Amino acid sequence: MSNKLALYAAVGPVLTRYTVDVAQAALAACESITLPANIHYVVPHAQRHTLYVATSDSSSGSGNIVGKNHHLSAFRIDRESGKLAPHGAAVPLPTRPIHITTDADSKFIFVAFNRPSLLLVFAINADGTLGGEVKQRENIETGIFPHQIRITPDNKMAILVTRGNDATRDKAEDPGALKVFQYNNGQLSGEASIAPNKGYGFGPRHLDFHTEKPWVYVSLERQNQLTVYKREGAALQTAAAWTVNTVQKPGKSGLRQMVGTVHVHPNGRFVYVANRADATVEFQGQQVLGDGENSFACFAIDQNSGEPKLIGHADTHGIHCRTFAIDPSGRLLVAAHIIGGRVREGNNVREVPCCLSLFHIGDDGLLTFVRKLDINVGDKNMFWMGIIDL
């Protein structure tokens, strides 16, 4: 395994490269590139020679700014330094992309959109540049509010994670689902929908695959839970094998609390889930963070059954960790926080900047906080971050 790593972090339309010292849990900022619009998601080619970036000038989530500038772009990665250079023409997209991924050998790239719900497939040329759209022979049912698209490591199945939406005073709940497709050479077929209780009370956001076993770990954003589904060949069992809480005090307050990204450790023995909170309350005339949890839930994975067993929680040392990454050796975890804010400490108020937090991962799977790197984001968000082995 190479010791050369690059960490890339996106603030608005700017993508910055950092060098990574795993042993010391340290980062050093290098150069930045600026894209035409805000960066929403990034994924590397399977061979790590190209980086694909999805951008949009629409607002995120349920925001009401509908932009007109949406693209998928490719950048060549210098294998010595990690520097990026434009690689071929960008592909225009119809609306804001929320997630992208490639298949196992990066012959195709998949783009998920949440408003309106849509899933598109594009070819990747042999040189890593982007090709044309791959029209699907079957109609693709994309559910409500897709949030992630993943292809299984064996390249035989695609899973579209559709979150749904909580009920509001003016609107009933939108149900969530896992949309499971057979996959072959850019084509999706044979859709099956996994939606317990018809998708009500089921709000999946992200998933990750076990490194060796047929277990799929799914974070339930709207329920603050982690659930496990087992694969059977080219299908997913319709009933969850395990469902566990991720927060320390479920239902602690009426403020918004959400589960975020989930990642299985490279050794397959642990799985981590980000708990996110950014809702505020008033204190001494200022808006400060409420009593929500910004933490990692750390689970050991039973190697016989796949059951996730809670071994601890770790404060993320920031507000609203939207993305995090584990280095390929499994020794370092880096958390990216989307925003900064104010927190109450007794009778005082303290500013907490947007930041990258670094943790050592122990042999027991527990996280030890080492340091954080504050990031000046201005009026932008640090929306994505990832580590790539060069």
Coordinates of C-alpha atoms in Angstrom, one line a residue:
M1 CA 0.0 0.0 0.0
S2 CA 1.3 3.5 -0.9
N3 CA 2.2 5.8 1.9
K4 CA 1.3 8.8 -0.3
L5 CA -2.1 10.2 0.7
A6 CA -4.0 13.3 -0.3
L7 CA -6.9 14.8 1.6
Y8 CA -9.2 17.0 -0.4
A9 CA -11.7 19.3 1.3
A10 CA -14.4 21.4 -0.5
V11 CA -15.5 24.8 0.8
G12 CA -18.1 26.3 -1.6
P13 CA -16.6 26.0 -5.1
V14 CA -13.0 25.7 -3.8
L15 CA -11.3 22.3 -3.5
T16 CA -8.1 22.3 -1.4
R17 CA -5.4 19.6 -1.2
Y18 CA -3.8 18.7 2.0
T19 CA -0.8 16.4 2.7
V20 CA -1.5 13.8 5.4
D21 CA 0.8 12.5 8.1
V22 CA -1.0 9.5 9.5
A23 CA 1.4 8.7 12.3
Q24 CA 1.2 12.3 13.7
A25 CA -2.4 12.8 12.8
A26 CA -1.5 16.1 11.0
L27 CA -2.5 17.9 7.8
A28 CA -0.8 20.6 5.8
A29 CA -2.8 22.7 3.3
C30 CA -1.4 22.9 -0.3
E31 CA -2.9 24.5 -3.4
S32 CA -6.6 25.0 -4.2
I33 CA -8.6 24.9 -7.4
T34 CA -11.9 26.8 -8.0
L35 CA -14.8 25.2 -9.8
P36 CA -17.7 27.1 -11.5
A37 CA -20.1 26.4 -8.7
N38 CA -20.3 24.9 -5.2
I39 CA -18.9 21.3 -4.8
H40 CA -21.5 18.8 -3.7
Y41 CA -19.7 15.5 -4.0
V42 CA -16.4 14.0 -5.2
V43 CA -15.3 10.5 -6.1
P44 CA -12.0 9.0 -7.3
H45 CA -11.5 6.6 -10.2
A46 CA -10.9 3.0 -9.1
Q47 CA -7.3 3.4 -10.3
R48 CA -6.9 6.7 -8.5
H49 CA -5.7 8.6 -11.6
T50 CA -8.8 10.8 -11.9
L51 CA -11.1 12.7 -9.6
Y52 CA -14.7 13.3 -10.5
V53 CA -16.4 16.4 -9.0
A54 CA -20.2 17.2 -9.0
T55 CA -21.0 20.9 -8.7
S56 CA -24.1 23.1 -8.6
D57 CA -25.2 26.7 -7.8
S58 CA -28.5 25.4 -6.2
S59 CA -28.8 25.5 -2.5
S60 CA -28.4 22.2 -0.6
G61 CA -31.1 20.2 1.2
S62 CA -34.5 21.8 1.3
G63 CA -33.1 25.3 0.4
N64 CA -35.1 27.3 -2.1
I65 CA -32.3 28.6 -4.3
V66 CA -32.7 26.8 -7.7
G67 CA -29.6 27.4 -9.8
K68 CA -28.8 26.9 -13.4
N69 CA -25.2 25.8 -13.3
H70 CA -24.8 22.0 -12.7
H71 CA -21.8 20.0 -13.9
L72 CA -19.8 16.8 -13.6
S73 CA -16.1 17.4 -14.1
A74 CA -13.0 15.3 -14.2
F75 CA -9.5 16.2 -12.9
R76 CA -6.3 14.3 -13.5
I77 CA -4.4 13.4 -10.2
D78 CA -0.7 13.7 -10.2
R79 CA 0.4 10.5 -8.6
E80 CA 3.4 12.0 -7.0
S81 CA 1.9 15.1 -5.4
G82 CA -1.9 14.7 -5.6
K83 CA -2.2 18.0 -7.6
L84 CA -5.2 18.2 -9.8
A85 CA -5.5 19.3 -13.4
P86 CA -8.6 19.6 -15.6
H87 CA -9.1 16.4 -17.6
G88 CA -11.5 16.6 -20.6
A89 CA -14.7 18.4 -21.0
A90 CA -17.3 18.8 -18.1
V91 CA -20.7 17.2 -18.6
P92 CA -23.7 19.5 -17.9
L93 CA -26.3 18.1 -15.5
P94 CA -30.1 18.9 -15.4
T95 CA -30.2 19.9 -11.7
R96 CA -28.3 19.8 -8.5
P97 CA -26.4 16.5 -8.0
I98 CA -26.3 15.2 -4.4
H99 CA -24.1 12.1 -4.8
I100 CA -21.9 10.4 -7.3
T101 CA -20.1 7.0 -7.5
T102 CA -18.5 4.7 -10.0
D103 CA -18.9 1.0 -10.6
A104 CA -16.1 -1.3 -9.3
D105 CA -13.8 -0.8 -12.3
S106 CA -14.9 2.8 -13.0
K107 CA -16.2 2.2 -16.5
F108 CA -19.4 4.1 -15.6
I109 CA -20.3 6.9 -13.2
F110 CA -23.7 7.3 -11.5
V111 CA -25.2 10.6 -10.5
A112 CA -28.1 10.9 -8.0
F113 CA -30.3 13.9 -7.7
N114 CA -32.8 14.6 -5.0
R115 CA -35.0 17.5 -6.2
P116 CA -36.5 16.2 -8.4
S117 CA -35.6 12.6 -7.8
L118 CA -33.4 11.3 -10.6
L119 CA -30.6 8.9 -11.4
L120 CA -28.3 9.2 -14.4
V121 CA -25.5 7.0 -15.7
F122 CA -22.5 8.3 -17.8
A123 CA -19.7 6.4 -19.5
I124 CA -16.1 6.9 -18.4
N125 CA -13.6 6.7 -21.3
A126 CA -10.5 4.5 -21.1
D127 CA -8.4 7.6 -20.4
G128 CA -10.6 8.6 -17.4
T129 CA -12.4 11.5 -19.2
L130 CA -16.2 11.6 -19.1
G131 CA -18.2 10.1 -21.9
G132 CA -21.9 10.4 -22.8
E133 CA -25.0 9.5 -20.9
V134 CA -26.0 5.8 -20.9
K135 CA -29.7 5.5 -21.6
Q136 CA -31.4 2.9 -19.5
R137 CA -33.4 0.2 -21.2
E138 CA -35.8 0.0 -18.1
N139 CA -37.6 2.8 -16.3
I140 CA -35.8 3.6 -13.0
E141 CA -38.0 4.3 -10.0
T142 CA -36.0 6.7 -7.8
G143 CA -38.2 7.1 -4.8
I144 CA -38.3 10.3 -2.7
F145 CA -35.2 12.4 -2.0
P146 CA -32.4 10.1 -3.1
H147 CA -29.2 10.7 -1.0
Q148 CA -26.7 8.2 -2.2
I149 CA -26.0 5.6 -4.9
R150 CA -23.6 2.7 -4.4
I151 CA -22.5 -0.3 -6.5
T152 CA -21.7 -3.5 -4.6
P153 CA -18.0 -4.5 -4.7
D154 CA -18.8 -7.5 -6.9
N155 CA -20.3 -5.1 -9.4
K156 CA -23.6 -7.0 -9.6
M157 CA -26.0 -4.8 -7.7
A158 CA -26.8 -1.0 -7.3
I159 CA -28.5 0.4 -4.3
L160 CA -30.1 3.9 -4.4
V161 CA -30.7 5.2 -0.9
T162 CA -33.8 7.4 -0.8
R163 CA -34.3 9.2 2.5
G164 CA -37.9 10.5 2.3
N165 CA -38.8 13.5 4.4
D166 CA -40.2 14.1 7.9
A167 CA -43.7 15.4 8.3
T168 CA -44.2 19.1 8.8
R169 CA -47.2 21.1 9.9
D170 CA -48.2 21.5 6.3
K171 CA -47.1 18.2 4.7
A172 CA -47.4 14.5 5.6
E173 CA -44.3 12.4 5.9
D174 CA -42.6 11.2 2.7
P175 CA -41.6 7.5 3.0
G176 CA -38.0 6.4 2.5
A177 CA -36.6 3.2 0.8
L178 CA -33.6 1.3 -0.5
K179 CA -34.0 0.9 -4.2
V180 CA -32.1 -2.2 -5.2
F181 CA -31.2 -3.0 -8.9
Q182 CA -29.4 -5.7 -10.8
Y183 CA -26.4 -4.1 -12.4
N184 CA -24.5 -5.0 -15.6
N185 CA -22.3 -2.9 -17.8
G186 CA -24.0 0.5 -17.2
Q187 CA -27.5 -0.9 -17.1
L188 CA -29.8 -1.1 -14.1
S189 CA -32.7 -3.6 -14.1
G190 CA -35.1 -5.7 -11.9
E191 CA -35.8 -3.0 -9.3
A192 CA -36.8 -4.2 -5.8
S193 CA -37.8 -1.7 -3.1
I194 CA -37.0 -2.3 0.5
A195 CA -39.3 -0.1 2.6
P196 CA -40.3 -1.4 6.1
N197 CA -43.8 -0.2 7.0
K198 CA -44.1 1.0 3.5
G199 CA -41.2 3.4 4.1
Y200 CA -42.9 5.4 6.9
G201 CA -40.5 5.9 9.9
F202 CA -37.7 4.7 7.6
G203 CA -35.3 7.4 6.5
P204 CA -32.0 5.9 5.2
R205 CA -29.2 8.4 4.2
H206 CA -26.0 6.5 3.5
L207 CA -24.7 3.0 3.4
D208 CA -21.4 1.2 3.4
F209 CA -20.4 -2.4 2.6
H210 CA -18.4 -4.8 4.8
T211 CA -15.0 -5.4 3.4
E212 CA -15.5 -9.2 3.1
K213 CA -18.9 -10.4 4.4
P214 CA -22.3 -9.8 2.7
W215 CA -23.4 -7.2 5.2
V216 CA -24.6 -3.7 4.3
Y217 CA -24.6 -1.0 7.0
V218 CA -27.2 1.7 6.5
S219 CA -27.5 4.9 8.5
L220 CA -31.1 6.0 9.2
E221 CA -30.9 9.8 9.3
R222 CA -34.5 10.5 10.4
Q223 CA -34.4 7.8 13.1
N224 CA -30.8 8.2 14.5
Q225 CA -30.2 4.5 14.0
L226 CA -27.8 2.1 12.2
T227 CA -29.4 -0.9 10.5
V228 CA -27.8 -3.9 8.9
Y229 CA -29.1 -5.7 5.8
K230 CA -27.6 -9.0 4.5
R231 CA -27.0 -9.7 0.8
E232 CA -28.1 -13.0 -0.7
G233 CA -26.4 -13.3 -4.1
A234 CA -27.6 -10.4 -6.2
A235 CA -30.4 -9.5 -3.8
L236 CA -30.8 -7.8 -0.4
Q237 CA -32.9 -9.4 2.4
T238 CA -36.0 -7.4 2.9
A239 CA -35.9 -7.5 6.7
A240 CA -33.1 -5.8 8.6
A241 CA -30.8 -8.2 10.6
W242 CA -30.0 -5.6 13.2
T243 CA -31.1 -2.1 14.1
V244 CA -29.3 -0.1 16.9
N245 CA -29.5 3.5 18.2
T246 CA -26.5 5.8 17.4
V247 CA -27.1 8.7 19.8
Q248 CA -26.4 8.5 23.5
K249 CA -29.8 9.9 24.6
P250 CA -32.5 9.1 22.0
G251 CA -35.4 11.6 22.0
K252 CA -33.5 13.9 24.4
S253 CA -35.0 17.1 23.0
G254 CA -37.3 18.4 20.3
L255 CA -34.4 19.9 18.4
R256 CA -33.3 18.5 15.1
Q257 CA -30.9 15.5 15.5
M258 CA -29.6 13.6 12.5
V259 CA -27.5 10.6 11.6
G260 CA -25.0 11.2 8.7
T261 CA -22.3 9.3 7.0
V262 CA -21.4 5.6 7.8
H263 CA -18.0 4.0 7.2
V264 CA -16.8 0.5 7.8
H265 CA -13.2 0.3 9.0
P266 CA -10.8 -1.1 6.4
N267 CA -10.2 -4.2 8.6
G268 CA -13.9 -5.0 8.7
R269 CA -14.0 -5.2 12.5
F270 CA -15.6 -1.8 13.2
V271 CA -18.2 0.6 11.8
Y272 CA -18.5 4.3 12.6
V273 CA -21.6 6.6 12.2
A274 CA -21.6 10.4 12.5
N275 CA -24.3 12.0 14.7
R276 CA -25.0 15.6 13.6
A277 CA -26.7 18.5 15.3
D278 CA -26.8 22.2 14.4
A279 CA -30.1 23.5 15.8
T280 CA -29.8 26.5 18.1
V281 CA -31.5 28.1 21.1
E282 CA -31.3 31.6 22.5
F283 CA -28.9 32.4 25.3
Q284 CA -28.1 36.0 26.4
G285 CA -29.5 37.4 23.2
Q286 CA -27.4 35.0 21.0
Q287 CA -28.1 31.9 19.1
V288 CA -26.1 29.0 20.5
L289 CA -26.0 25.3 19.8
G290 CA -28.7 23.4 21.6
D291 CA -28.4 20.1 23.4
G292 CA -27.9 17.9 20.3
E293 CA -25.1 15.4 19.8
N294 CA -22.2 15.9 17.5
S295 CA -20.4 12.6 18.0
F296 CA -19.2 9.4 16.4
A297 CA -21.0 6.2 17.4
C298 CA -18.3 3.5 17.3
F299 CA -19.4 -0.1 16.9
A300 CA -17.5 -3.4 16.9
I301 CA -18.8 -5.8 14.3
D302 CA -19.5 -9.4 15.3
Q303 CA -17.6 -11.3 12.7
N304 CA -20.0 -14.2 12.7
S305 CA -23.3 -12.4 12.6
G306 CA -22.6 -8.9 11.4
E307 CA -24.2 -7.4 14.5
P308 CA -22.9 -3.9 15.4
K309 CA -22.2 -3.7 19.1
L310 CA -21.7 -0.2 20.6
I311 CA -18.2 0.3 22.1
G312 CA -18.3 4.0 22.6
H313 CA -19.0 7.6 21.5
A314 CA -16.5 10.3 20.6
D315 CA -17.1 14.0 20.4
T316 CA -16.4 15.3 16.9
H317 CA -15.0 18.6 18.3
G318 CA -17.1 20.6 15.8
I319 CA -20.6 21.3 14.7
H320 CA -22.5 19.2 12.1
C321 CA -20.0 16.6 10.8
R322 CA -21.3 16.0 7.3
T323 CA -18.5 13.9 6.0
F324 CA -15.6 11.9 7.5
A325 CA -12.9 9.7 6.1
I326 CA -10.7 6.9 7.3
D327 CA -7.2 6.5 5.8
P328 CA -6.5 3.2 4.0
S329 CA -4.3 1.8 6.8
G330 CA -7.2 2.3 9.3
R331 CA -5.2 4.4 11.8
L332 CA -6.5 7.9 11.2
L333 CA -10.1 9.3 11.0
V334 CA -10.7 12.9 9.8
A335 CA -14.0 14.6 10.4
A336 CA -15.2 17.6 8.3
H337 CA -17.7 20.0 9.8
I338 CA -20.0 21.8 7.5
I339 CA -20.4 25.0 9.5
G340 CA -19.2 26.9 12.6
G341 CA -21.3 28.3 15.4
R342 CA -21.5 29.3 19.0
V343 CA -21.7 27.1 22.0
R344 CA -22.6 27.8 25.6
E345 CA -20.1 27.1 28.4
G346 CA -21.6 27.9 31.7
N347 CA -22.5 31.6 31.6
N348 CA -20.2 32.2 28.6
V349 CA -20.5 31.8 24.9
R350 CA -17.6 30.4 22.8
E351 CA -17.2 30.5 19.0
V352 CA -16.5 27.1 17.4
P353 CA -15.1 27.6 13.9
C354 CA -15.7 25.2 11.0
C355 CA -12.9 22.6 11.3
L356 CA -11.3 19.4 10.3
S357 CA -10.9 17.1 13.4
L358 CA -8.3 14.4 13.5
F359 CA -8.5 11.2 15.5
H360 CA -6.2 8.2 16.0
I361 CA -8.0 4.9 15.7
G362 CA -6.9 2.3 18.3
D363 CA -6.6 -1.4 17.8
D364 CA -9.8 -1.6 19.9
G365 CA -11.6 0.6 17.4
L366 CA -12.0 3.5 19.7
L367 CA -11.2 7.1 18.7
T368 CA -8.7 9.4 20.4
F369 CA -8.9 13.1 19.5
V370 CA -5.5 14.5 18.5
R371 CA -6.1 18.0 17.1
K372 CA -8.3 20.1 14.8
L373 CA -7.6 22.4 12.0
D374 CA -9.9 25.5 11.9
I375 CA -11.1 26.4 8.4
N376 CA -12.3 29.9 7.5
V377 CA -15.4 29.2 5.3
G378 CA -16.9 32.7 5.3
D379 CA -20.5 32.3 4.1
K380 CA -19.8 28.9 2.4
N381 CA -20.1 25.4 3.7
M382 CA -17.4 22.7 3.9
F383 CA -19.7 20.2 2.1
W384 CA -17.3 17.4 1.2
M385 CA -14.0 15.9 2.3
G386 CA -12.1 12.7 1.4
I387 CA -8.8 10.9 1.6
I388 CA -7.2 9.2 -1.5
D389 CA -4.4 6.8 -1.6
L390 CA -2.1 7.9 -4.4

